[in-house]
Each structure stands twice: as structure tokens, then as C-alpha cells.
Coordinates of C-alpha atoms (C1' of nucleotides) in Angstrom, one line a residue:
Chain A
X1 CA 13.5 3.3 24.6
X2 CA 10.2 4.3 22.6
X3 CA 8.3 2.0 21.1
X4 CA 9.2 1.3 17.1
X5 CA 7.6 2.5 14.5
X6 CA 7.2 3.4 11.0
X7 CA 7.5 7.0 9.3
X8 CA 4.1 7.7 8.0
X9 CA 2.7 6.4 4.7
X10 CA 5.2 3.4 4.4
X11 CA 4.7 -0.4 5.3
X12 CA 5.8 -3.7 6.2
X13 CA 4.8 -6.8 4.2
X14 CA 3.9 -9.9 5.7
X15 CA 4.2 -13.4 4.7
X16 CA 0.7 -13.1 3.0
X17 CA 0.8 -9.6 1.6
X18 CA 4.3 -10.4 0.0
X19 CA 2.8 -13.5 -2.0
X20 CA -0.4 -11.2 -3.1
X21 CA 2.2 -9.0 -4.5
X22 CA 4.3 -11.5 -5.9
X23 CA 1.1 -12.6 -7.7
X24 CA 0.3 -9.1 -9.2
X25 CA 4.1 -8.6 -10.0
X26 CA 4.7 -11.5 -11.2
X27 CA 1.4 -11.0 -13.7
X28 CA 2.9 -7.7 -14.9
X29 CA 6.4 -9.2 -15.3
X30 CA 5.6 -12.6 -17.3
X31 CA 3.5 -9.9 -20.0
X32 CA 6.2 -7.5 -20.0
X33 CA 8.6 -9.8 -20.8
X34 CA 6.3 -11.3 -23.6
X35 CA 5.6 -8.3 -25.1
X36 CA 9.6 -8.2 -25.7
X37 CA 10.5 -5.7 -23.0
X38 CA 13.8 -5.8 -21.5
X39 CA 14.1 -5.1 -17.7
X40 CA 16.2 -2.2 -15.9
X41 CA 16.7 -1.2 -12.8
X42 CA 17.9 2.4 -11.8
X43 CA 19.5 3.9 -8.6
X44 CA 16.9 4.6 -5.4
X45 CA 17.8 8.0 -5.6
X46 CA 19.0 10.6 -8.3
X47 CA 20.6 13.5 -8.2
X48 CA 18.4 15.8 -7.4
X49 CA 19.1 18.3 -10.7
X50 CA 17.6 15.2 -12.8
X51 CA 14.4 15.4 -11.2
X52 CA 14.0 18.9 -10.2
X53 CA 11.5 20.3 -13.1
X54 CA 10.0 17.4 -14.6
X55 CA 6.9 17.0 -13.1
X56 CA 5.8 20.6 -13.0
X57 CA 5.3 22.8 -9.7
X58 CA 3.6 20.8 -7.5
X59 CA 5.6 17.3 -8.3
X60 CA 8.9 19.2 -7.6
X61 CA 7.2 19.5 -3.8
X62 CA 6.7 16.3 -3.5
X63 CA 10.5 15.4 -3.9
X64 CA 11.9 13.8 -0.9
X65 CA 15.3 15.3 -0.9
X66 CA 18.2 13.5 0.9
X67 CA 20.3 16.1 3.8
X68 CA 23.8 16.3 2.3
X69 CA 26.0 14.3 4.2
X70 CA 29.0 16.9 6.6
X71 CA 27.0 20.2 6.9
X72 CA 28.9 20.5 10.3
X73 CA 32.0 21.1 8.8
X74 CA 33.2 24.4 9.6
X75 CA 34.8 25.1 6.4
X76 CA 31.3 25.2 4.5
X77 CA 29.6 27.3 7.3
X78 CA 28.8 30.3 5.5
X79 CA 27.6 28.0 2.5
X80 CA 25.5 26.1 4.3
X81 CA 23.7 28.9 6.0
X82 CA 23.1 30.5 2.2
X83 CA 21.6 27.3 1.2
X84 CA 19.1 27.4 4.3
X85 CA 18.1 31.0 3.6
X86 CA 17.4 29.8 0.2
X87 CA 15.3 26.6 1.4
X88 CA 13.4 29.4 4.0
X89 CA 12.2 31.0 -0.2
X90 CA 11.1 27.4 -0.8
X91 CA 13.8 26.9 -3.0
X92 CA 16.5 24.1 -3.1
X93 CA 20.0 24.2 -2.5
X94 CA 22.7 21.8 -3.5
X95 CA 24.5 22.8 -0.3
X96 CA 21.9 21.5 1.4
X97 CA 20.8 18.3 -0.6
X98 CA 22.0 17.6 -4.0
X99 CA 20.5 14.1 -4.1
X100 CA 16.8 12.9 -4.1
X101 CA 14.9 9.8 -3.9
X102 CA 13.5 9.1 -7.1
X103 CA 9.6 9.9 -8.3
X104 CA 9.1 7.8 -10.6
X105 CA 10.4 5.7 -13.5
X106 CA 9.9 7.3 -16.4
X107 CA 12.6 10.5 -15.5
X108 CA 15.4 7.9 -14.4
X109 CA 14.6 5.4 -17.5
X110 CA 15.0 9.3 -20.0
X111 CA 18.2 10.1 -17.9
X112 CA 19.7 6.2 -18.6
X113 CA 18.8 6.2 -22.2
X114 CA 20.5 9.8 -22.4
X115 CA 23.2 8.4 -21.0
X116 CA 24.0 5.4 -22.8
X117 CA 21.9 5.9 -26.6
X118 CA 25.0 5.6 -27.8
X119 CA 25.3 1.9 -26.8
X120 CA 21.4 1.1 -26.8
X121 CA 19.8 -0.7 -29.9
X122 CA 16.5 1.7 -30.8
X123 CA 14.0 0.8 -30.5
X124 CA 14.3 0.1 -27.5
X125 CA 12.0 -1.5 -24.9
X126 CA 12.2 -1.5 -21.4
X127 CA 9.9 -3.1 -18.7
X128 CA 11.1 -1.5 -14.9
X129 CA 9.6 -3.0 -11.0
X130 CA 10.8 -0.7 -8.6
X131 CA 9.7 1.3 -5.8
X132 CA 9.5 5.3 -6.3
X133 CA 8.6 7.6 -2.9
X134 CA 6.7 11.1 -2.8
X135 CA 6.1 13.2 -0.2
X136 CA 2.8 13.3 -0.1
X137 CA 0.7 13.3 3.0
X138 CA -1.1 9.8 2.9
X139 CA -4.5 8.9 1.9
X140 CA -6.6 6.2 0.5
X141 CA -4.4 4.7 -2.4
X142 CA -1.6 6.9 -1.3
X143 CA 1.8 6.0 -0.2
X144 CA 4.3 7.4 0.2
X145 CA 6.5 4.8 -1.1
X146 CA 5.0 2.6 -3.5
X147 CA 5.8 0.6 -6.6
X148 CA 5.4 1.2 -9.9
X149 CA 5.6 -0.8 -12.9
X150 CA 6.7 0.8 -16.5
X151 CA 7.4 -0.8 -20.1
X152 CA 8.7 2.1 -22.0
X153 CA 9.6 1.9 -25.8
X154 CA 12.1 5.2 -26.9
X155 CA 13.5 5.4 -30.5
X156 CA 10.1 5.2 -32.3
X157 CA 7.4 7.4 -33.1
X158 CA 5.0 4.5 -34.4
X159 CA 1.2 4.4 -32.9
X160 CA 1.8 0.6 -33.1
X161 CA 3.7 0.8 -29.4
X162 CA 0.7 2.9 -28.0
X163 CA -1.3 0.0 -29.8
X164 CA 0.4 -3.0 -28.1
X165 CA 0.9 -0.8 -24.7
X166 CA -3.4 -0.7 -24.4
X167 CA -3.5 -4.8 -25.3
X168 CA -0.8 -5.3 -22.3
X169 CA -3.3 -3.1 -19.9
X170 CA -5.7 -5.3 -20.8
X171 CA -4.0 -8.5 -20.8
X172 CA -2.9 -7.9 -17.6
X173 CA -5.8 -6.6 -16.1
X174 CA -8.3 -9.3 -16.6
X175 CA -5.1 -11.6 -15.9
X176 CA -5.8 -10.6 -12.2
X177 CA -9.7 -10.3 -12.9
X178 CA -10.0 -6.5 -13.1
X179 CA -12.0 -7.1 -15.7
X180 CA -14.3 -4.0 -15.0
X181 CA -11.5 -1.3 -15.4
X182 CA -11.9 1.6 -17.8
X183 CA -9.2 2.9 -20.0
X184 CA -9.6 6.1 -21.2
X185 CA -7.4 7.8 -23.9
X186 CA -7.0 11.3 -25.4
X187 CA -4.4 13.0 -27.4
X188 CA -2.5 16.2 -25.8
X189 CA -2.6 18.0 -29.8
X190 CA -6.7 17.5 -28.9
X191 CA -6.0 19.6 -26.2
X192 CA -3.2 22.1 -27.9
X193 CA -6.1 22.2 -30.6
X194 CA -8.7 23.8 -28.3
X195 CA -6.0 26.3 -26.8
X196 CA -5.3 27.3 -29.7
X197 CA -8.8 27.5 -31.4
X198 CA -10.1 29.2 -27.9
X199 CA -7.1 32.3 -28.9
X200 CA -4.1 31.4 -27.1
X201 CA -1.5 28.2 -27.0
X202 CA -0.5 29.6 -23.6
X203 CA -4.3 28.4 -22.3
X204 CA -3.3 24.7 -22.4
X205 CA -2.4 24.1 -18.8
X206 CA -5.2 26.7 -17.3
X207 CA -7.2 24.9 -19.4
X208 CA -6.4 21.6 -19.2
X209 CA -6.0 21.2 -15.3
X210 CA -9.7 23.0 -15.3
X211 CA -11.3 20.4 -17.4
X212 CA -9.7 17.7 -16.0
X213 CA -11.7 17.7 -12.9
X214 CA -14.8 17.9 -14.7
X215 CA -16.5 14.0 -13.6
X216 CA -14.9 15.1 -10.0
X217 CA -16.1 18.9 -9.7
X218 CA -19.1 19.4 -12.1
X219 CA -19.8 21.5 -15.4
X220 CA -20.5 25.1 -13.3
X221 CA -17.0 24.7 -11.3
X222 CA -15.3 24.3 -13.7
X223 CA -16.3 26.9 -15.6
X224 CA -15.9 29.4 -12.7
X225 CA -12.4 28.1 -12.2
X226 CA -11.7 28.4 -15.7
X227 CA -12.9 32.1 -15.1
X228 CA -11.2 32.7 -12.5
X229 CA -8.4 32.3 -14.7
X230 CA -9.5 35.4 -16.4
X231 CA -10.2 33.5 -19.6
X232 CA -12.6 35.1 -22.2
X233 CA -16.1 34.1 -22.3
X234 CA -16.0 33.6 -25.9
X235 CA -13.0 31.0 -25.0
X236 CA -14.8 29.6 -22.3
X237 CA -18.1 29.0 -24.4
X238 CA -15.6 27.5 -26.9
X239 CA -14.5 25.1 -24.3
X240 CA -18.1 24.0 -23.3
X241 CA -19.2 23.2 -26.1
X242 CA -15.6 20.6 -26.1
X243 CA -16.4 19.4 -23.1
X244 CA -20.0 18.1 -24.3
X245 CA -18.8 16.2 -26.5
X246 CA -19.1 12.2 -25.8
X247 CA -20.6 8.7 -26.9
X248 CA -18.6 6.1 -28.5
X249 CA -15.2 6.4 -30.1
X250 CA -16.2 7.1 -33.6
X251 CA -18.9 9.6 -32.5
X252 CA -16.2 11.3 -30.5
X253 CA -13.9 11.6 -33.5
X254 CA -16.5 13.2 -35.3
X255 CA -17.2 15.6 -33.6
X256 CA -13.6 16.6 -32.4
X257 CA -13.3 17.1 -36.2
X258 CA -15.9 19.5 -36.6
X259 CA -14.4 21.5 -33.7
X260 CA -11.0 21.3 -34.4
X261 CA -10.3 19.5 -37.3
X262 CA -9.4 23.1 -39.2
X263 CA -6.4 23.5 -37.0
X264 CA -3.3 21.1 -37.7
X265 CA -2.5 20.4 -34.4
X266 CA -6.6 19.2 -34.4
X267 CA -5.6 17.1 -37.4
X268 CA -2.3 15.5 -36.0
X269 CA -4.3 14.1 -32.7
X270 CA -7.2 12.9 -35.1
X271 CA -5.1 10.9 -37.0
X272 CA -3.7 9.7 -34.7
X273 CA -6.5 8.2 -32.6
X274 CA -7.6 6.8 -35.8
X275 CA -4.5 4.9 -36.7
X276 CA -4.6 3.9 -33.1
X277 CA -8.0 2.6 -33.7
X278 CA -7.1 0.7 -36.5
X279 CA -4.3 -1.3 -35.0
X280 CA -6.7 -2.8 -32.4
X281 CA -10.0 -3.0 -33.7
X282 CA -9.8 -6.2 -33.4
X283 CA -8.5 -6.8 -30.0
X284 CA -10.5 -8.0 -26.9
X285 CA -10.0 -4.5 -25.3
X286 CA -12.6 -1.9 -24.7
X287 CA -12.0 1.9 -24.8
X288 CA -13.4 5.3 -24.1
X289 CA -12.3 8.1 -26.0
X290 CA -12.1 11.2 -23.0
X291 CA -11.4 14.9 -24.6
X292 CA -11.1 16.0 -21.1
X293 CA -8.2 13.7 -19.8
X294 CA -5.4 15.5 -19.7
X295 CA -2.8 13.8 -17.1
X296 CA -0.7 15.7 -15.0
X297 CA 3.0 14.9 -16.0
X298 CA 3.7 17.8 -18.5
X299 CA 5.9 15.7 -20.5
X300 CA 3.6 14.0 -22.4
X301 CA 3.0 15.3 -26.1
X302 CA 1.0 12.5 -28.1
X303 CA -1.5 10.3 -27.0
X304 CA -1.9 9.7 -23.2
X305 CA -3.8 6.9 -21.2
X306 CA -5.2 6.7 -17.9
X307 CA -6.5 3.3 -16.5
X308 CA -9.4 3.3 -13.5
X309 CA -10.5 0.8 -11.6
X310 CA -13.9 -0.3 -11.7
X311 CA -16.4 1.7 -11.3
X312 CA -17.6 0.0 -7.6
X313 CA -14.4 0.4 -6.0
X314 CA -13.6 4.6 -5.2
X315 CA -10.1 4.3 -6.2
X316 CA -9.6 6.6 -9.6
X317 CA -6.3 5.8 -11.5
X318 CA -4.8 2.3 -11.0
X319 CA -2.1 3.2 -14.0
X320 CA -1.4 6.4 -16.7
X321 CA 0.7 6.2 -19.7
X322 CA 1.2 8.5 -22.8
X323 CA 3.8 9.5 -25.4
X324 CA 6.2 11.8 -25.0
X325 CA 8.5 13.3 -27.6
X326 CA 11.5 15.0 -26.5
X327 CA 12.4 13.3 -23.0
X328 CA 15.8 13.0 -23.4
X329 CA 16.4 16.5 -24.6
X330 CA 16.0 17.0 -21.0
X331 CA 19.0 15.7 -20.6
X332 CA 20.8 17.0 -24.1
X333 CA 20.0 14.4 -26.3
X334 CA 17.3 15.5 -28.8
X335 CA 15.2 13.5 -31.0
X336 CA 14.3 10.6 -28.9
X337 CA 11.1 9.6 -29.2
X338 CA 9.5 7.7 -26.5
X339 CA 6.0 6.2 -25.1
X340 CA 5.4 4.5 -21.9
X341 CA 2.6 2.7 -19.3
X342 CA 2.5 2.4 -15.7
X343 CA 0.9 0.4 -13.3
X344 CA 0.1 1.2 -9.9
X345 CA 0.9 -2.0 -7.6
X346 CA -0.4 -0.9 -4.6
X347 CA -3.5 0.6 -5.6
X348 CA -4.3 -2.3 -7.8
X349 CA -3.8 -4.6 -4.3
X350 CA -6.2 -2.6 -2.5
X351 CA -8.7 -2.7 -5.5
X352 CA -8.1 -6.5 -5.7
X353 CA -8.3 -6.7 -1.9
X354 CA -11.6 -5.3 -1.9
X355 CA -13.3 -7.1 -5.0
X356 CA -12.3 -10.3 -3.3
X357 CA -10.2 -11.0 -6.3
X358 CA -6.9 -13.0 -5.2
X359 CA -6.7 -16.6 -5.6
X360 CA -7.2 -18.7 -2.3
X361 CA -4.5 -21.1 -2.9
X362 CA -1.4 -18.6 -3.6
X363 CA 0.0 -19.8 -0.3
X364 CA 2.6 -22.3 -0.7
X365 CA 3.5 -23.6 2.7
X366 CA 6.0 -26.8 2.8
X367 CA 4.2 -30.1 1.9
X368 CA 5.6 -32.0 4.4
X369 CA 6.7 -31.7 8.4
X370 CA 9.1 -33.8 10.3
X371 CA 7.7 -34.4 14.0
X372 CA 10.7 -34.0 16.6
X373 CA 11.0 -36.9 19.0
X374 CA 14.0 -36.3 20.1
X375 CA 17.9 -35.6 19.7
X376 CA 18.8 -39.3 18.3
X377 CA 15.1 -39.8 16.4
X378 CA 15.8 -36.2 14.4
X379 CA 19.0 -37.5 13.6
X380 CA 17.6 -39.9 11.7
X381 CA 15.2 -37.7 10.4
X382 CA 17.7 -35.2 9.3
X383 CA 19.1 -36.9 6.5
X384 CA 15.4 -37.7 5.4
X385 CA 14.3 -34.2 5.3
X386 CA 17.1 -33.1 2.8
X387 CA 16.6 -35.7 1.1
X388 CA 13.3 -34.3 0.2
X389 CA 14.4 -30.7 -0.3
X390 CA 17.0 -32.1 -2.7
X391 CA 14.4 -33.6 -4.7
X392 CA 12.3 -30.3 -5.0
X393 CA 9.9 -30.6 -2.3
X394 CA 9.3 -28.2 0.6
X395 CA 10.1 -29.8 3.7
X396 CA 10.5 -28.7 7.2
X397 CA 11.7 -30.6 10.7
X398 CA 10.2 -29.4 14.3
X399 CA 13.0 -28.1 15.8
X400 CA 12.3 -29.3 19.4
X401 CA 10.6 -32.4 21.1
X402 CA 7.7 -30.9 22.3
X403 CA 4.4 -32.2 22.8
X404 CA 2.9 -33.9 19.1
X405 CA -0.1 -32.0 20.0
X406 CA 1.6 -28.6 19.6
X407 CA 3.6 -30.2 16.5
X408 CA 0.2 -31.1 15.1
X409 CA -1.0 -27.4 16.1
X410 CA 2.4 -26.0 14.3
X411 CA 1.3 -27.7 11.0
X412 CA -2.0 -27.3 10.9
X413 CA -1.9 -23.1 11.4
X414 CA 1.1 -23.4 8.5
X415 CA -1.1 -25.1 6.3
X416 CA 1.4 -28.1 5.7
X417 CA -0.5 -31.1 4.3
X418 CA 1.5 -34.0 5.5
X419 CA 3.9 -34.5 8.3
X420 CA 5.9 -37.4 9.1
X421 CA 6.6 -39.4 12.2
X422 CA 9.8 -40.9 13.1
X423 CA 10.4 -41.9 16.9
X424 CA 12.0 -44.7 19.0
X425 CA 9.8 -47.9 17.6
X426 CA 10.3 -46.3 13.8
X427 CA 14.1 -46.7 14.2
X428 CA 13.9 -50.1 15.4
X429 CA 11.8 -51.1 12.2
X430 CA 13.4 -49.1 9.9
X431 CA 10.2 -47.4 9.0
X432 CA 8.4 -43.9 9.1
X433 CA 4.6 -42.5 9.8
X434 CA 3.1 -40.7 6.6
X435 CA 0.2 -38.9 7.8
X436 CA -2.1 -36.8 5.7
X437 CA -3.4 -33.6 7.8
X438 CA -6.5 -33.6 5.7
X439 CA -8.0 -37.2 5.3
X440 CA -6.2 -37.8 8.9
X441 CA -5.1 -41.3 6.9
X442 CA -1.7 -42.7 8.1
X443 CA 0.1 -45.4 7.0
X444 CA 4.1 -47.1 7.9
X445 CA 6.3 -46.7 5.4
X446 CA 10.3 -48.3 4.8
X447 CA 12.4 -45.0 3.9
X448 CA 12.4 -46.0 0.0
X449 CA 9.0 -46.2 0.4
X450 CA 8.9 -42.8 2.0
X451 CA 11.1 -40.9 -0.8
X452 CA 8.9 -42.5 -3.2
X453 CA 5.8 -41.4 -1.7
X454 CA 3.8 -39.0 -3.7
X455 CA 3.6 -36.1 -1.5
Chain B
rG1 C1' 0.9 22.2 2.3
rU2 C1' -4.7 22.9 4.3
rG3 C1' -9.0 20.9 7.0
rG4 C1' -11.3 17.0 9.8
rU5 C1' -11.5 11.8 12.2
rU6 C1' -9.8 8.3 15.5
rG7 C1' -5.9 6.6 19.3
rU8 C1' -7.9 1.5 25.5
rA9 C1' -4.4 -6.0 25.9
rG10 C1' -0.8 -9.0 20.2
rC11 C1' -5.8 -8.2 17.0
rU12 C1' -11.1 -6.3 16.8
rC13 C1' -13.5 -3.3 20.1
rA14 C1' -16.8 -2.2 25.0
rG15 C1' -16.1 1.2 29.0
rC16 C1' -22.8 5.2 31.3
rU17 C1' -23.4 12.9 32.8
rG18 C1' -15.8 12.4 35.3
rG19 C1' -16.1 8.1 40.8
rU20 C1' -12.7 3.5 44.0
rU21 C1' -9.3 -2.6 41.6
rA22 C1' -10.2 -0.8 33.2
rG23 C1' -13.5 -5.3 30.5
rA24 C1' -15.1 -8.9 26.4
rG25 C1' -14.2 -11.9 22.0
rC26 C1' -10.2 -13.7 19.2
rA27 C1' -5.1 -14.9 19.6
rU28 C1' -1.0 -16.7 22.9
rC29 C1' 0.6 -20.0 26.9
rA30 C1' -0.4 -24.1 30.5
rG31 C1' -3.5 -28.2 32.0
rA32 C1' -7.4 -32.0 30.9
rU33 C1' -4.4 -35.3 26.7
rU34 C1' 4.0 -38.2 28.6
rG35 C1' 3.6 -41.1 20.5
rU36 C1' -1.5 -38.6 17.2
rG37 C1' -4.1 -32.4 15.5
rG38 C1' -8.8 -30.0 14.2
rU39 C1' -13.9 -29.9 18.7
rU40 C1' -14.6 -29.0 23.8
rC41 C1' -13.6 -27.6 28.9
rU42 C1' -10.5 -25.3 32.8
rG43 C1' -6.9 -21.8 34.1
rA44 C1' -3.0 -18.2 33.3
rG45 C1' -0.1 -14.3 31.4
rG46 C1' -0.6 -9.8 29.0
rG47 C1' -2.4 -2.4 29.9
rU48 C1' 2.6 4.1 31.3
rC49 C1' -5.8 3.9 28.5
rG50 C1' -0.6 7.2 22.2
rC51 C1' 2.7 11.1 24.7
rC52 C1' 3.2 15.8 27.6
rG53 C1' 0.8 19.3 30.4
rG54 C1' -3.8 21.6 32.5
rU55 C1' -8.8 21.6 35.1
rU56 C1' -10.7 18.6 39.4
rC57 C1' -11.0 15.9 45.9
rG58 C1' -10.8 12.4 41.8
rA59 C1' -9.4 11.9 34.5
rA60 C1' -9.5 6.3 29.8
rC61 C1' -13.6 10.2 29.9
rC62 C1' -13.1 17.4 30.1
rC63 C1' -9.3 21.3 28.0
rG64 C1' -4.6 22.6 25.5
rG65 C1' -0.4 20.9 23.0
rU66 C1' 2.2 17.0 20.5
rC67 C1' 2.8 12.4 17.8
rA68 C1' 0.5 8.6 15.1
rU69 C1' -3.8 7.0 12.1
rC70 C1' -7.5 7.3 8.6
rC71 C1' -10.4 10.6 5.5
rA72 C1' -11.1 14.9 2.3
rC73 C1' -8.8 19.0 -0.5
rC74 C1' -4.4 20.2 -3.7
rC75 C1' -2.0 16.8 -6.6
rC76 C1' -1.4 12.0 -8.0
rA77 C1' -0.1 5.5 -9.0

RNA sequence: GUGGUUGUAGCUCAGCUGGUUAGAGCAUCAGAUUGUGGUUCUGAGGGUCGCCGGUUCGAACCCGGUCAUCCACCCCA
């Protein structure tokens, strides 16, 4: 027998860890649920065709894929050895797996709304809490099963939900005291734009997963990886001068225009950054306008968001949003509009965990602990400890007679506040011992008196 | 997927250029204290030194492999 353990990049929750993320989820829920989101839950896994292609080349790697379920059956031999040649090219096989665990939220929330549009009042808002997996190799910040929390609207193409999806970020944010996070937003017809305007539509990915990395890799690497990608120098001196643009919102605007504010693809992100702008100008939240975001999910065609924690704590993106226009066409229903936000629970734990930024009284041990005396004495007590539960308050009864000093100890490390005492000479009087852990104050109560007592 | 780091008691870690019986603190349990905790004191239990192999008279220590871990890259929440 080897000793247990867990595959790599997953975790167990304790008592306290559990109530830290009860805290955070609970946050993201209550503000969901305000902002008129509806929840959903999907399936743990999908079949793997609905995922397979979403998330580009490298997110299609990262699909855990379930083994199909009888390969030993002789009667699909010969299929099941075609399927392995195939895996040996690096490609799948539904002979081999035809199911996978799901990625994220966003793909299985498109597939449901494919699915059921015909039922579903548009717009339609959904908030979903579940846990996606990826098989990534672990890191700092990376799991390989984590949670993710999304409030998607789909059936609207108005900037107010991108509006109303930044005041959640913030709302929840500085809700758990995150208050130095950075959201950063840019508009993927920005990025279009400077394809375009540098010669070629087709540059948009080379281009945009190059200057991406440019607050991670630097101006020069960039640029060589960008040549590298045999890009023109013209095109490339094009993009420089894009990428030095910054300064505050407005001042970005401008000079996007002047750059690409002749193209209409230019024009369509402009406007609507600036209609964006408009809707919350007078919202607590803070902003920074980033041409070189571009967000890896290739499904995103309007704006797109990407929240960082602060600045002190190395953790990048705590959450990433965007709009995207065509999801369910994935899935043969056109013309379904859709924009969404996610938060990353467990990174935003760590980053909380770190800045010291979790509440000290979120434990909620039982007010009150019966001391065991004995068979007859708990007897009594029994009756007494219900009681209490049926009137709302956490209660709890030793289970054996031991020692009070380990009863005492048992308390104490639980946090309970009071415990009760109830032995031989309490019977005969009819009364109990109220004793509060804290002020070490005890007084003899009658069992009326006890109920009553406010605990 | 690529590269590196670290694996010693339940936890955090010592352990000298390889040397006899592997240590500490915390935690646990017992006693001092049979119905009154927190402090203190005394004592006890607990180890295949991640695993497998190699070098050596001798390995926790050196070498190889493997597994796990953390970190970085790729990518991402």
C-alpha cells in the first residue's frame, strides 16, 4: 500500500481554506445575482468536439481528455489501434476519447445557449461558479483545476453590458479589498485596424501575440520576434510607433485616431471605447486604456478586459473578459451576440492571502459546548443541546466523559465561546453551568434560564 | 511540452569534507491537576531520511534513474 496522494496541480481544502473561499465566492455571487444574472451550471465534462478548436493551438493541448470507456473489446481492435496511430501525430481520436473535461465556462455556457435559444428570453444573463481543469504543468497561480467565475450576457450587442461588467469588477474587487487592481481594456477592431493599416488582415495573430508581451519582454524582443515573423519593416515601424502610444484614456484615444482612425475597422473600436466611456464616467472605477492587450482566447471580437492584481503582488491576470460576436455560430446558431467576465478564484485567494486581506472573524465555530459528565448527565444534556440547535444556534455535546481539562482544551482550539456544564449536583438542582471562555465568568442557571440566555 | 529547484517526525526545519544509535522547535498523547481551560513543568509516542538502483569497508550526504514539489519558459485564471 503506497502512501496517498494527489495528482499534481490539484488540492484539498480545509476547514479554513473552504470558508476563505466561501467568502470570495460568496462576494462574487451576491453581485452577480444583483446585477440581474441568472445562475447555470453545465456538465464537468463535454464532449470533446465542443471544445476541440476554440481556444486556438495551444488551448486545444491543454484539454484533459477522458480514455473512452471498453477499448479492450475485441470487436473494436483494429479501431482502436487507428485511433492510437493518430494520437502518436498529436491528433485526437474519438476512438480513443470522445469526451473531455471542460476548459472553461464560456464554450459550455455558447454550446447551452445554442442549444436551448429557442426557449431562452434574450437578453439573456447568466452568472456560472464552477470548477474548469487544464492540463497545464503547475506553477505559481496555476492549477490545474481551478474555479472560475463568469456572468455572461448573449442576445445584445449594447456597450452598456461591457459598461456594467467593469462596475461588477470593481464592485467586487474592493468588496474583498483589492482595491489596488488594474483593469486594462482595448478593443480587438484596434488591433484588426493596425493589421490592416501595417498591409495585411492575416498579421493580427503574429502581431498581436508579439505585442502582447511587450511589459513582460521589452520594446527590442518584441520587435525581433515580430521579425522573425518575416514581417516588413515598414509594418514593423508602423507597429512601433502603436505601441508608443500611452497616458490617460482620452490621450490614448487620440492618438489611436490619428493612427487608425482612417480605416473603419479603426473607427468601430473608437467608438466604441468612447461610448464605453461615456456610460461610466461617472462611476467609482479607474481604467487604463492598453492598445497592446490583446488576450489569448481567439473568440473575442469587440472590446476585451483583462484585470491584474496589484502591482506588489507578482501574480498578472486575476480575471479577463471581452465581447464576442458569433459564439454560437460555433455551434450553428448565428447571430448571437454575446460579452462576458471572469474571475479567477484561486489566484485572487493567493493575492488576498498574501496582502493579508481576509477578515479575522470569518470562522464561525459553534457558540456553545456541552461538557460530557457522563452517560446519565448527557442524557440530560441531550435534550438541551437540540433545543439550542432548534432555536438557530450552533451547539455541540463532548462526546465522551473525559477529563474537563481536555473538554476545556477541545473548546478552546475550536474557538467556541461558551460551554455549558451539567453533571451529578446540576441534576439534583435542576440547574446548569454557563461559562464564558473569554471573561472565564460562570454563573448557575435553571434550564429556562439557560434557553433564555443570550449566547 | 522545455529547463531548473527542493524532497529528513503530523508541521517548520537542523544534520560538518561520507563515519557507529538521525536531532530541535511546534503539534499530539500521558502525568503534575479524579468537576473548571489558557501559563508552567515532567515524560512518552512518532522516521523504509520520497522511491529504485549504483559507487564505497561504510550513504540522509556522492552518482544515475524515477516520482513528487516549487519556480521559470510556452500559454493562461
Amino acid at each position: 500500500m503506497s502512501k496517498p496522494s494527489l495528482p499534481a496541480g490539484t488540492r484539498d481544502f480545509g476547514p479554513d481554506v473552504v470558508r476563505k473561499r466561501h467568502y470570495i465566492l460568496d462576494t462574487i455571487r451576491e453581485t452577480f445575482q444583483r446585477y440581474g444574472y441568472q445562475p447555470l451550471e453545465t456538465p464537468a465534462f463535454e464532449n470533446l468536439e465542443t471544445l476541440t478548436g476554440k481556444y486556438g493551438e495551444e488551448g486545444d493541448k491543454l484539454i484533459f481528455k477522458i480514455l473512452n470507456n471498453g477499448l479492450d473489446n475485441p470487436e473494436k481492435e483494429s479501431k482502436v489501434r487507428a485511433g492510437f496511430e493518430k494520437v502518436l501525430q498529436g491528433k485526437s481520436s474519438p476512438d480513443l476519447t470522445e469526451r473531455a473535461l471542460k476548459y472553461d465556462l464560456t464554450i459550455p455556457f455558447a454550446r447551452y445557449v445554442a442549444m436551448n435559444h429557442g426557449q431562452l428570453t434574450f437578453p439573456f444573463k447568466r452568472y456560472q461558479i464552477q470548477p474548469v481543469w487544464r492540463a497545464d504543468r503547475p506553477q505559481k497561480g496555476r492549477y490545474r483545476e481551478f474555479y472560475q467565475c463568469d456572468a455572461d450576457v448573449v442576445g445584445s450587442r449594447s456597450l452598456l453590458y461591457e459598461s456594467e461588467l467593469a462596475c461588477l469588477y470593481h464592485e467586487v474587487l474592493t468588496a474583498l479589498g483589492l482595491t489596488g487592481y488594474q483593469l486594462q481594456v482595448n478593443h480587438r477592431s484596434l488591433l484588426l485596424a493596425l493589421a490592416e493599416w501595417c498591409g495585411d488582415r492575416d498579421w493580427l495573430v503574429p502581431i498581436t501575440v508579439a505585442i502582447d508581451k511587450l511589459d513582460k519582454i521589452g520594446l527590442d524582443k518584441v520587435k525581433l520576434e515580430l521579425e522573425s515573423n518575416r514581417l516588413p519593416a515598414e509594418a514593423i515601424e508602423k507597429i512601433l510607433t502603436y505601441l508608443a502610444i500611452e497616458g490617460s484614456p482620452a490621450s490614448v484615444l487620440d492618438q489611436l485616431e490619428k493612427l487608425l482612425g482612417h480605416l473603419p475597422e479603426g473607427q468601430k473600436g473608437l467608438s466604441d471605447l468612447r461610448t464605453w466611456m461615456a456610460y461610466i464616467k461617472d462611476q467609482p472605477l479607474t481604467y487604463r486604456i492598453d492598445p497592446t492587450l490583446a488576450r489569448g482566447l481567439n473568440y473575442y471580437t469587440g472590446m476585451i478586459f483583462e484585470v491584474k492584481a496589484p502591482a506588489s503582488v507578482s501574480m498578472g491576470s486575476i480575471g479577463g473578459g471581452g465581447r464576442y460576436d458569433d459564439l454560437t455560430g460555433l455551434f450553428g446558431v448565428p447571430d448571437v451576440p454575446g460579452v462576458g467576465i471572469s474571475f479567477g478564484v484561486d489566484r485572487i485567494y493567493d493575492v488576498m492571502e498574501t496582502l493579508n486581506l481576509f477578515p479575522t472573524d470569518i470562522a464561525d465555530p459553534p457558540r456553545l459546548l456541552f461538557f460530557n459528565l457522563g452517560i446519565t448527565e448527557s442524557q440530560v444534556t441531550f435534550p438541551l443541546l437540540q433545543t439550542l440547535r432548534s432555536k438557530g444556534i450552533a451547539a455541540d455535546l463532548y462526546p465522551e466523559a473525559v477529563k474537563l481539562d481536555k473538554q476545556f482544551k477541545y473548546a478552546e482550539k475550536r474557538g467556541i465561546p461558551y460551554v455549558a456544564i451539567l453533571g451529578a449536583s446540576e441534576i439534583a438542582s435542576g440547574t446548569i453551568q454557563l461559562k464564558n471562555l473569554q471573561t472565564g465568568t460562570q454563573q448557575t442557571l435553571t434550564h429556562a434560564e439557560f434557553l433564555n440566555a443570550k449566547l
